[in-house]
Amino acid sequence: MLQNEQEYIRILKNRLEGTLPAEDLEDLLSDYREHFRLGKADGRSEDELFCSLGSPEDVAKEIRATHLVKKAEHTCSCRNIFHAVVATLGLGLFNLVFVLVPFIILVVMLLVIFLVGVAFSLFGPAAFVYAILQLLGFPSFSIWLSPVAGIFLSVGITAVGFLLVIGDFYLARFFYRMGISYLKWNIQMITGTVHTE
Amino acid sequence: MEYSNDYRDGAYGMSADMPNDGKKYCIKGFLSGSGTTPTRIILWLVAIAIVSFAIGFGILAVSGGFSPGMAHPNSPFTHTAWIASNTTDFPLGGATSGNISVTMGAGEITLNGGARDNILMEATVFSKSPEWQPDFSSTLDNTTKTVRMTDKGHTGKAWFAVDSPNSWEIRLTDNVPVSLDVNIGAGDCQLNLGSVNLHNLNVHSGAGDTGIDLGRYRGGRFDATITKGIGDLTLKVPGSGNTRITVHQGVGDITGSGFTQNNGAYVTPGFNPALPVNEIAVKQGVGSVLLEMV
């Protein structure tokens, strides 16, 4: 059980050190100190102020999640989105279903598309070589019903492979933006607050 | 460093604070610098894919590459493309004639001439299971070499046998006369014997389509008996040969373009019974018979 304002601030600081930049953390803690000062000036007790703010652990989780989502929004990277998702998971157990599961599904889907694209991109040229060899009369390379058709089809397969890889990149970017929006909405729903930049 | 989301400028989301993030935009920047946008590349790839597939499948469709009898009729690959094969050779060993017997329970047989020099028969088996490899036997009796290739039967697990291909590709010698006996219980059979020197030909097929191509046949006189239960038969014979085809059929159509009828039999133009005659007897239960002159 919290003893006083100093302990509240200390817990908040411990939880957020390393996540927020030092300057932003100090500003945040100053805001909370000011909140306590004004609350006490209005005649409210520390317990009342603790209840109105919520536990420092929960406050820190919310601030951390918001900050990491904002960071991921400004700087696109796999690491940032991963940190944002993990931070959001900490806001509630149900986020294991509503955040983690969709995230895993999307990652797996993008990975599968990428691997299929790479496979097509590699298979296409190999099949092209097989078609040429089949045309030259090497029976052990006879994979095509028609080697002439195989030449064109292998070019098409290679093109599809490249398209899948490129498309996967754009799909990842699209889902990244959608993911950020979803995480922000998720945080808003959980905390009941609207964060604006 | 300016922030821009214009593809033509070649920079998107570049940030001086995070120089490493710019690395993944290198490709886009390079392409933009060379006058090629990602959109243009994608459109080119789409166009190439569509045109290539259209031409490829068009060639297959026009050339009759798609067989409705295949398990995957729309596949451009041979059905044995991804199956490990093994080939067994039978040298002539000094023989001046050959007896070939091929017996298959169920599967596909493709038989051609053009085996390598001094080889009587080359048998390539495409099968997923080593248990389904056929039995071979070979004997040499004076000047005649006899080779038997017999299907042992599919004794493997039922789940493995379902839809598993069993395909034999056989090449025969063109250099010595050959008596050929082909028995297939169920499945398609394609015999391209134009280059083979036949002495006798017997084909027995229970169910399945059979194609016998004797186009460009230049070998000696032969007798052939083709017995089929159910399935279509396509028989091609050279118009320059002296060939008589008799057909006994239960149910089905008989089409013989270019042949003339002689006492109920189909004969090639210029048929002369006084000369050596290639006699072909066809007995078919159910199915169409297509006789072609090539």
Coordinates of C-alpha atoms in Angstrom, one line a residue:
Chain A
M1 CA 0.0 0.0 0.0
L2 CA 1.3 3.4 -1.0
Q3 CA 2.6 5.5 1.9
N4 CA 2.8 8.9 0.3
E5 CA 3.2 11.0 -2.7
Q6 CA 7.0 10.4 -2.9
E7 CA 6.5 6.7 -3.1
Y8 CA 3.9 7.2 -5.9
I9 CA 6.4 9.4 -7.8
R10 CA 9.2 7.0 -7.2
I11 CA 7.2 4.0 -8.5
L12 CA 6.2 6.0 -11.5
K13 CA 9.7 7.0 -12.2
N14 CA 11.1 3.4 -11.8
R15 CA 8.5 2.0 -14.2
L16 CA 9.1 4.7 -16.9
E17 CA 12.9 5.1 -16.7
G18 CA 14.4 3.8 -19.9
T19 CA 11.2 4.1 -21.9
L20 CA 10.6 7.8 -21.9
P21 CA 13.4 10.2 -22.6
A22 CA 14.9 11.8 -19.5
E23 CA 13.5 15.2 -20.3
D24 CA 10.0 13.9 -21.0
L25 CA 10.1 11.8 -17.8
E26 CA 11.0 14.7 -15.7
D27 CA 8.3 16.8 -17.2
L28 CA 5.8 14.1 -16.5
L29 CA 6.8 13.7 -12.9
S30 CA 6.7 17.4 -12.5
D31 CA 3.1 17.3 -13.7
Y32 CA 2.2 14.7 -11.2
R33 CA 3.9 16.6 -8.4
E34 CA 1.9 19.6 -9.4
H35 CA -1.3 17.6 -9.4
F36 CA -0.6 16.4 -5.9
R37 CA 0.3 19.9 -4.7
L38 CA -2.9 21.4 -6.2
G39 CA -5.0 18.5 -4.8
K40 CA -3.6 18.9 -1.3
A41 CA -4.2 22.7 -1.6
D42 CA -7.9 21.9 -2.3
G43 CA -8.0 19.9 0.9
R44 CA -7.9 16.4 -0.6
S45 CA -6.1 13.7 1.2
E46 CA -3.3 11.6 -0.4
D47 CA -5.5 8.5 -0.5
E48 CA -8.2 10.4 -2.4
L49 CA -5.6 11.6 -4.9
F50 CA -4.2 8.0 -5.2
C51 CA -7.7 6.7 -5.9
S52 CA -8.4 9.4 -8.5
L53 CA -5.2 8.7 -10.4
G54 CA -5.1 5.0 -10.2
S55 CA -2.2 2.8 -9.2
P56 CA 1.2 4.0 -10.3
E57 CA 1.9 0.7 -12.0
D58 CA -1.3 1.0 -14.2
V59 CA -0.6 4.7 -14.9
A60 CA 3.0 3.7 -16.0
K61 CA 1.7 1.0 -18.2
E62 CA -0.7 3.3 -19.9
I63 CA 1.9 6.0 -20.4
R64 CA 4.4 3.5 -21.7
A65 CA 2.0 2.0 -24.2
T66 CA 0.9 5.4 -25.4
H67 CA 4.5 6.5 -25.8
L68 CA 5.6 3.4 -27.7
V69 CA 2.6 3.5 -30.0
K70 CA 3.4 7.1 -30.8
K71 CA 7.1 6.2 -31.4
A72 CA 6.1 3.3 -33.7
E73 CA 3.8 5.7 -35.6
H74 CA 6.5 8.2 -36.2
T75 CA 9.3 5.7 -36.9
C76 CA 8.3 2.7 -38.9
S77 CA 10.3 -0.4 -37.8
C78 CA 9.6 -3.9 -36.8
R79 CA 11.2 -3.3 -33.4
N80 CA 9.0 -0.3 -32.7
I81 CA 5.8 -2.1 -33.6
F82 CA 6.8 -5.1 -31.6
H83 CA 7.5 -3.0 -28.5
A84 CA 4.2 -1.1 -29.0
V85 CA 2.3 -4.4 -29.2
V86 CA 4.0 -5.8 -26.1
A87 CA 3.3 -2.6 -24.2
T88 CA -0.3 -2.8 -25.2
L89 CA -0.6 -6.4 -24.0
G90 CA 0.3 -5.2 -20.6
L91 CA -2.8 -3.1 -20.3
G92 CA -5.1 -6.0 -20.0
L93 CA -5.3 -9.7 -20.2
F94 CA -8.0 -9.7 -22.9
N95 CA -5.4 -8.0 -25.2
L96 CA -3.8 -11.4 -25.5
V97 CA -6.8 -12.2 -27.7
F98 CA -7.6 -8.8 -29.2
V99 CA -4.0 -7.7 -29.9
L100 CA -1.6 -10.6 -29.8
V101 CA -3.6 -13.0 -31.8
P102 CA -4.3 -10.6 -34.7
F103 CA -0.6 -9.5 -34.6
I104 CA 0.6 -13.1 -34.8
I105 CA -1.8 -13.9 -37.6
L106 CA -0.7 -10.9 -39.6
V107 CA 3.0 -11.6 -39.1
V108 CA 2.6 -15.2 -40.2
M109 CA 0.5 -14.2 -43.2
L110 CA 3.2 -11.6 -44.3
L111 CA 5.9 -14.2 -43.7
V112 CA 4.1 -16.8 -45.8
I113 CA 3.5 -14.4 -48.6
F114 CA 7.2 -13.4 -48.6
L115 CA 8.4 -17.0 -48.6
V116 CA 6.0 -18.0 -51.4
G117 CA 7.3 -15.0 -53.4
V118 CA 10.9 -16.0 -52.8
A119 CA 10.1 -19.6 -53.7
F120 CA 8.4 -18.5 -57.0
S121 CA 11.3 -16.1 -57.7
L122 CA 13.8 -18.9 -57.4
F123 CA 11.7 -21.6 -59.0
G124 CA 10.9 -19.5 -62.1
P125 CA 14.5 -19.2 -63.3
A126 CA 15.2 -22.8 -62.5
A127 CA 12.1 -23.9 -64.4
F128 CA 13.2 -21.7 -67.3
V129 CA 16.6 -23.5 -67.4
Y130 CA 14.7 -26.8 -67.3
A131 CA 12.6 -25.8 -70.2
I132 CA 15.6 -24.9 -72.3
L133 CA 17.3 -28.2 -71.4
Q134 CA 14.1 -30.1 -72.3
L135 CA 14.0 -28.2 -75.6
L136 CA 17.5 -29.4 -76.2
G137 CA 16.5 -33.0 -75.7
F138 CA 17.6 -33.8 -72.2
P139 CA 14.9 -36.2 -71.0
S140 CA 15.9 -36.1 -67.3
F141 CA 14.8 -32.5 -67.2
S142 CA 11.4 -33.1 -68.7
I143 CA 9.1 -31.4 -66.3
W144 CA 7.0 -29.4 -68.8
L145 CA 4.3 -30.8 -70.9
S146 CA 5.5 -28.4 -73.6
P147 CA 9.0 -26.9 -73.2
V148 CA 8.1 -23.9 -75.4
A149 CA 5.1 -23.2 -73.1
G150 CA 7.4 -23.8 -70.2
I151 CA 9.7 -21.0 -71.2
F152 CA 6.8 -18.5 -71.1
L153 CA 5.3 -20.0 -67.9
S154 CA 8.5 -19.8 -66.1
V155 CA 8.9 -16.1 -66.9
G156 CA 5.4 -15.6 -65.6
I157 CA 6.1 -17.5 -62.4
T158 CA 9.2 -15.4 -61.8
A159 CA 7.2 -12.2 -62.4
V160 CA 4.6 -13.4 -59.9
G161 CA 7.3 -14.2 -57.4
F162 CA 8.6 -10.6 -57.6
L163 CA 5.1 -9.3 -57.4
L164 CA 4.5 -11.2 -54.2
V165 CA 7.7 -9.9 -52.6
I166 CA 7.0 -6.3 -53.6
G167 CA 3.3 -6.7 -52.7
D168 CA 4.3 -8.1 -49.3
F169 CA 6.3 -5.0 -48.6
Y170 CA 3.3 -2.7 -49.4
L171 CA 1.0 -5.0 -47.5
A172 CA 3.3 -4.8 -44.5
R173 CA 3.3 -1.1 -44.6
F174 CA -0.5 -1.0 -44.9
F175 CA -1.0 -3.3 -41.9
Y176 CA 1.6 -1.4 -40.0
R177 CA -0.5 1.8 -40.3
M178 CA -3.7 -0.1 -39.6
G179 CA -2.0 -1.7 -36.6
I180 CA -1.0 1.7 -35.1
S181 CA -4.5 3.0 -35.5
Y182 CA -5.9 -0.2 -33.9
L183 CA -3.5 0.1 -30.9
K184 CA -4.4 3.7 -30.4
W185 CA -8.1 2.8 -30.4
N186 CA -7.4 -0.1 -28.1
I187 CA -5.6 2.1 -25.6
Q188 CA -8.4 4.7 -25.8
M189 CA -11.0 2.0 -25.1
I190 CA -9.1 0.6 -22.2
T191 CA -8.1 3.9 -20.5
G192 CA -11.1 5.9 -21.6
T193 CA -8.9 8.8 -22.7
V194 CA -8.2 10.3 -26.0
H195 CA -4.6 11.1 -26.7
T196 CA -3.8 13.8 -29.2
E197 CA -0.5 14.8 -30.5
Chain B
M1 CA 16.6 16.4 -44.4
E2 CA 13.2 17.1 -45.8
Y3 CA 10.2 14.8 -45.1
S4 CA 8.4 13.9 -48.3
N5 CA 5.9 11.2 -49.3
D6 CA 6.2 11.9 -53.0
Y7 CA 7.5 8.8 -54.7
R8 CA 9.0 10.8 -57.5
D9 CA 11.3 12.6 -55.2
G10 CA 12.6 9.2 -54.2
A11 CA 12.4 9.9 -50.5
Y12 CA 9.7 8.9 -48.1
G13 CA 9.8 9.2 -44.3
M14 CA 13.5 10.1 -44.3
S15 CA 14.5 11.4 -40.9
A16 CA 17.8 12.9 -39.9
D17 CA 17.3 11.6 -36.4
M18 CA 17.0 8.0 -37.5
P19 CA 19.5 7.5 -40.4
N20 CA 19.2 3.8 -40.3
D21 CA 15.5 4.0 -41.3
G22 CA 16.6 5.4 -44.6
K23 CA 18.3 2.2 -45.6
K24 CA 15.1 0.4 -46.4
Y25 CA 14.2 3.3 -48.7
C26 CA 17.4 2.9 -50.6
I27 CA 15.8 0.7 -53.3
K28 CA 13.0 3.1 -53.8
G29 CA 15.4 6.0 -53.9
F30 CA 17.6 4.2 -56.4
L31 CA 14.7 3.4 -58.6
S32 CA 13.4 6.9 -58.5
G33 CA 16.8 8.2 -59.4
S34 CA 16.9 6.0 -62.5
G35 CA 13.5 7.3 -63.7
T36 CA 11.6 4.1 -62.8
T37 CA 8.9 4.3 -60.1
P38 CA 7.8 1.3 -58.0
T39 CA 4.3 1.7 -59.6
R40 CA 5.8 1.3 -63.0
I41 CA 7.8 -1.7 -62.0
I42 CA 4.7 -3.3 -60.6
L43 CA 2.7 -2.6 -63.7
W44 CA 5.4 -4.1 -65.8
L45 CA 5.6 -7.2 -63.7
V46 CA 1.8 -7.6 -63.9
A47 CA 1.9 -7.2 -67.6
I48 CA 4.7 -9.7 -68.0
A49 CA 3.0 -12.2 -65.8
I50 CA -0.3 -11.9 -67.7
V51 CA 1.2 -12.1 -71.1
S52 CA 3.5 -15.0 -70.2
F53 CA 0.8 -17.1 -68.7
A54 CA -1.6 -16.3 -71.6
I55 CA 1.0 -17.4 -74.1
G56 CA 2.1 -20.4 -72.1
F57 CA -1.3 -21.8 -71.5
G58 CA -2.4 -20.8 -75.0
I59 CA 0.4 -22.9 -76.4
L60 CA -0.6 -25.9 -74.2
A61 CA -4.2 -25.5 -75.2
V62 CA -3.5 -25.3 -78.9
S63 CA -1.0 -28.1 -78.9
G64 CA -3.3 -30.4 -76.9
G65 CA -1.0 -30.5 -74.0
F66 CA -3.8 -30.8 -71.5
S67 CA -5.2 -34.3 -71.1
P68 CA -8.6 -34.6 -69.6
G69 CA -7.7 -38.0 -68.3
M70 CA -5.0 -36.7 -66.1
A71 CA -5.4 -36.2 -62.3
H72 CA -4.6 -32.5 -62.7
P73 CA -5.8 -31.6 -66.2
N74 CA -4.8 -27.9 -66.0
S75 CA -1.3 -28.5 -64.8
P76 CA 1.5 -27.5 -67.3
F77 CA 3.9 -30.0 -65.8
T78 CA 4.3 -33.6 -66.8
H79 CA 2.6 -35.9 -64.2
T80 CA 6.0 -37.5 -63.6
A81 CA 7.9 -34.3 -63.2
W82 CA 8.4 -34.5 -59.4
I83 CA 8.6 -38.2 -59.0
A84 CA 11.9 -40.0 -58.6
S85 CA 12.5 -42.5 -61.4
N86 CA 14.8 -45.4 -62.0
T87 CA 15.8 -46.9 -65.3
T88 CA 16.7 -50.5 -66.1
D89 CA 18.5 -51.4 -69.3
F90 CA 18.5 -54.7 -71.1
P91 CA 21.4 -55.1 -73.6
L92 CA 20.9 -57.1 -76.7
G93 CA 23.8 -59.3 -75.8
G94 CA 24.2 -60.5 -79.4
A95 CA 20.5 -61.3 -79.9
T96 CA 19.1 -60.8 -83.4
S97 CA 15.4 -60.6 -82.2
G98 CA 13.5 -59.8 -79.1
N99 CA 10.4 -60.8 -77.2
I100 CA 9.1 -58.1 -74.9
S101 CA 6.3 -58.7 -72.5
V102 CA 5.0 -55.8 -70.4
T103 CA 2.3 -56.4 -67.8
M104 CA 0.9 -53.7 -65.6
G105 CA -2.0 -53.8 -63.2
A106 CA -2.9 -50.2 -63.1
G107 CA -1.1 -47.1 -64.3
E108 CA 0.2 -45.6 -67.5
I109 CA 2.5 -47.0 -70.1
T110 CA 4.3 -45.0 -72.7
L111 CA 6.3 -47.0 -75.2
N112 CA 8.6 -45.6 -77.9
G113 CA 11.4 -46.8 -80.1
G114 CA 14.8 -45.3 -80.2
A115 CA 16.6 -47.1 -77.5
R116 CA 20.4 -46.7 -77.4
D117 CA 22.6 -48.8 -79.5
N118 CA 23.0 -52.4 -78.3
I119 CA 20.1 -52.0 -75.9
L120 CA 17.0 -54.1 -76.4
M121 CA 14.8 -52.3 -73.9
E122 CA 15.1 -49.3 -71.5
A123 CA 12.5 -49.3 -68.8
T124 CA 12.0 -46.2 -66.7
V125 CA 9.6 -46.5 -63.8
F126 CA 8.1 -43.5 -62.1
S127 CA 6.6 -44.5 -58.8
K128 CA 6.5 -43.0 -55.4
S129 CA 7.0 -46.3 -53.6
P130 CA 9.9 -48.7 -54.0
E131 CA 7.5 -51.5 -53.2
W132 CA 5.8 -50.9 -56.5
Q133 CA 8.8 -51.5 -58.6
P134 CA 8.1 -54.1 -61.2
D135 CA 9.7 -57.5 -61.5
F136 CA 12.1 -58.0 -64.4
S137 CA 13.3 -61.2 -66.0
S138 CA 15.6 -61.6 -68.9
T139 CA 16.6 -64.7 -70.8
L140 CA 18.7 -65.3 -74.0
D141 CA 17.7 -68.3 -76.1
N142 CA 20.1 -68.7 -79.0
T143 CA 19.4 -65.5 -81.0
T144 CA 16.3 -64.3 -79.2
K145 CA 16.3 -62.3 -76.1
T146 CA 13.2 -62.3 -73.9
V147 CA 12.4 -59.6 -71.4
R148 CA 9.5 -59.6 -69.1
M149 CA 8.4 -56.6 -67.1
T150 CA 5.6 -57.4 -64.6
D151 CA 3.8 -55.3 -62.1
K152 CA 3.9 -56.9 -58.7
G153 CA 0.7 -55.2 -57.6
H154 CA 0.1 -52.4 -55.2
T155 CA 0.5 -54.0 -51.8
G156 CA 1.3 -50.8 -49.9
K157 CA -0.9 -49.0 -47.5
A158 CA -4.2 -47.9 -48.9
W159 CA -3.6 -44.2 -48.0
F160 CA -0.4 -44.3 -50.0
A161 CA -1.9 -45.9 -53.0
V162 CA -4.7 -43.4 -53.4
D163 CA -3.9 -41.1 -56.4
S164 CA -0.3 -42.2 -56.4
P165 CA 1.0 -42.4 -60.0
N166 CA 2.5 -45.5 -61.4
S167 CA 4.0 -44.7 -64.8
W168 CA 6.3 -46.7 -67.0
E169 CA 8.2 -45.2 -69.9
I170 CA 9.8 -47.9 -72.1
R171 CA 12.1 -47.5 -75.1
L172 CA 12.7 -50.4 -77.5
T173 CA 15.4 -51.0 -80.0
D174 CA 14.9 -50.0 -83.6
N175 CA 17.6 -52.4 -84.8
V176 CA 16.2 -55.9 -84.5
P177 CA 12.7 -57.4 -85.0
V178 CA 10.6 -57.4 -81.8
S179 CA 7.6 -59.3 -80.7
L180 CA 5.7 -57.0 -78.3
D181 CA 3.1 -58.0 -75.8
V182 CA 1.5 -55.3 -73.7
N183 CA -1.0 -56.0 -71.0
I184 CA -2.6 -53.3 -68.9
G185 CA -5.4 -53.8 -66.5
A186 CA -6.5 -50.3 -66.0
G187 CA -4.9 -47.1 -67.3
D188 CA -3.9 -45.4 -70.4
C189 CA -1.4 -46.8 -72.8
Q190 CA 0.4 -45.0 -75.6
L191 CA 2.6 -47.0 -78.0
N192 CA 4.7 -45.0 -80.5
L193 CA 6.1 -47.8 -82.7
G194 CA 6.9 -45.9 -85.9
S195 CA 10.6 -46.6 -85.6
V196 CA 10.4 -50.1 -84.1
N197 CA 10.8 -53.2 -86.3
L198 CA 7.8 -55.3 -85.3
H199 CA 7.3 -59.0 -85.8
N200 CA 4.2 -59.3 -83.6
L201 CA 2.1 -56.9 -81.5
N202 CA -0.4 -57.9 -78.9
V203 CA -2.1 -55.3 -76.8
H204 CA -4.6 -56.2 -74.1
S205 CA -6.3 -53.4 -72.2
G206 CA -9.0 -53.8 -69.6
A207 CA -10.1 -50.2 -69.1
G208 CA -8.5 -47.1 -70.3
D209 CA -7.6 -45.3 -73.5
T210 CA -5.1 -46.7 -75.9
G211 CA -3.1 -45.0 -78.6
I212 CA -1.0 -46.9 -81.1
D213 CA 1.0 -44.8 -83.5
L214 CA 2.6 -46.6 -86.4
G215 CA 3.1 -43.5 -88.4
R216 CA 6.4 -43.6 -90.5
Y217 CA 6.6 -47.4 -89.9
R218 CA 9.3 -48.8 -92.1
G219 CA 9.9 -52.2 -90.5
G220 CA 8.9 -55.7 -91.7
R221 CA 5.5 -57.3 -92.0
F222 CA 3.7 -57.8 -88.7
D223 CA 0.5 -59.1 -87.2
A224 CA -1.2 -57.2 -84.4
T225 CA -4.1 -58.1 -82.1
I226 CA -5.6 -55.3 -80.0
T227 CA -8.1 -56.4 -77.4
K228 CA -9.8 -53.8 -75.3
G229 CA -12.6 -53.9 -72.7
I230 CA -13.6 -50.3 -72.1
G231 CA -12.0 -47.2 -73.5
D232 CA -11.1 -45.4 -76.7
L233 CA -8.6 -46.6 -79.2
T234 CA -6.7 -44.4 -81.6
L235 CA -4.8 -46.3 -84.2
K236 CA -2.5 -44.5 -86.7
V237 CA -1.0 -46.4 -89.6
P238 CA 1.1 -45.2 -92.6
G239 CA -0.8 -44.7 -95.7
S240 CA 2.1 -46.1 -97.8
G241 CA 1.9 -49.5 -96.0
N242 CA -0.1 -52.5 -97.1
T243 CA -2.4 -52.7 -94.0
R244 CA -5.7 -54.4 -93.3
I245 CA -7.6 -53.6 -90.1
T246 CA -10.5 -55.7 -89.0
V247 CA -12.7 -54.3 -86.2
H248 CA -15.1 -56.2 -84.0
Q249 CA -16.8 -53.8 -81.6
G250 CA -19.6 -54.0 -79.1
V251 CA -20.7 -50.5 -78.4
G252 CA -19.1 -47.4 -79.9
D253 CA -18.3 -45.5 -83.0
I254 CA -15.7 -46.4 -85.6
T255 CA -14.1 -43.6 -87.6
G256 CA -11.7 -44.5 -90.4
S257 CA -10.7 -41.5 -92.5
G258 CA -8.8 -42.2 -95.7
F259 CA -9.3 -46.0 -95.6
T260 CA -11.3 -48.0 -98.0
Q261 CA -13.6 -50.8 -97.0
N262 CA -12.8 -54.3 -98.2
N263 CA -15.0 -57.1 -97.1
G264 CA -15.8 -55.3 -93.9
A265 CA -12.2 -54.5 -93.2
Y266 CA -10.4 -51.2 -93.4
V267 CA -7.5 -51.2 -95.9
T268 CA -5.0 -48.6 -96.9
P269 CA -5.0 -47.1 -100.3
G270 CA -3.4 -49.3 -102.9
F271 CA -4.0 -52.4 -100.8
N272 CA -2.7 -55.6 -102.5
P273 CA -3.5 -58.9 -100.8
A274 CA -0.9 -60.6 -102.9
L275 CA 1.9 -58.6 -101.2
P276 CA 2.9 -59.0 -97.5
V277 CA 0.0 -57.6 -95.5
N278 CA 0.2 -56.0 -92.0
E279 CA -2.8 -57.6 -90.4
I280 CA -4.3 -55.7 -87.5
A281 CA -7.3 -57.2 -85.6
V282 CA -9.2 -55.0 -83.2
K283 CA -11.6 -56.4 -80.6
Q284 CA -13.3 -53.8 -78.5
G285 CA -16.1 -54.0 -76.0
V286 CA -17.1 -50.4 -75.3
G287 CA -15.6 -47.3 -76.7
S288 CA -14.8 -45.4 -79.8
V289 CA -12.3 -46.5 -82.4
L290 CA -10.5 -43.9 -84.4
L291 CA -8.4 -45.1 -87.4
E292 CA -6.1 -42.5 -88.9
M293 CA -3.9 -42.7 -91.9
V294 CA -0.6 -40.7 -91.5

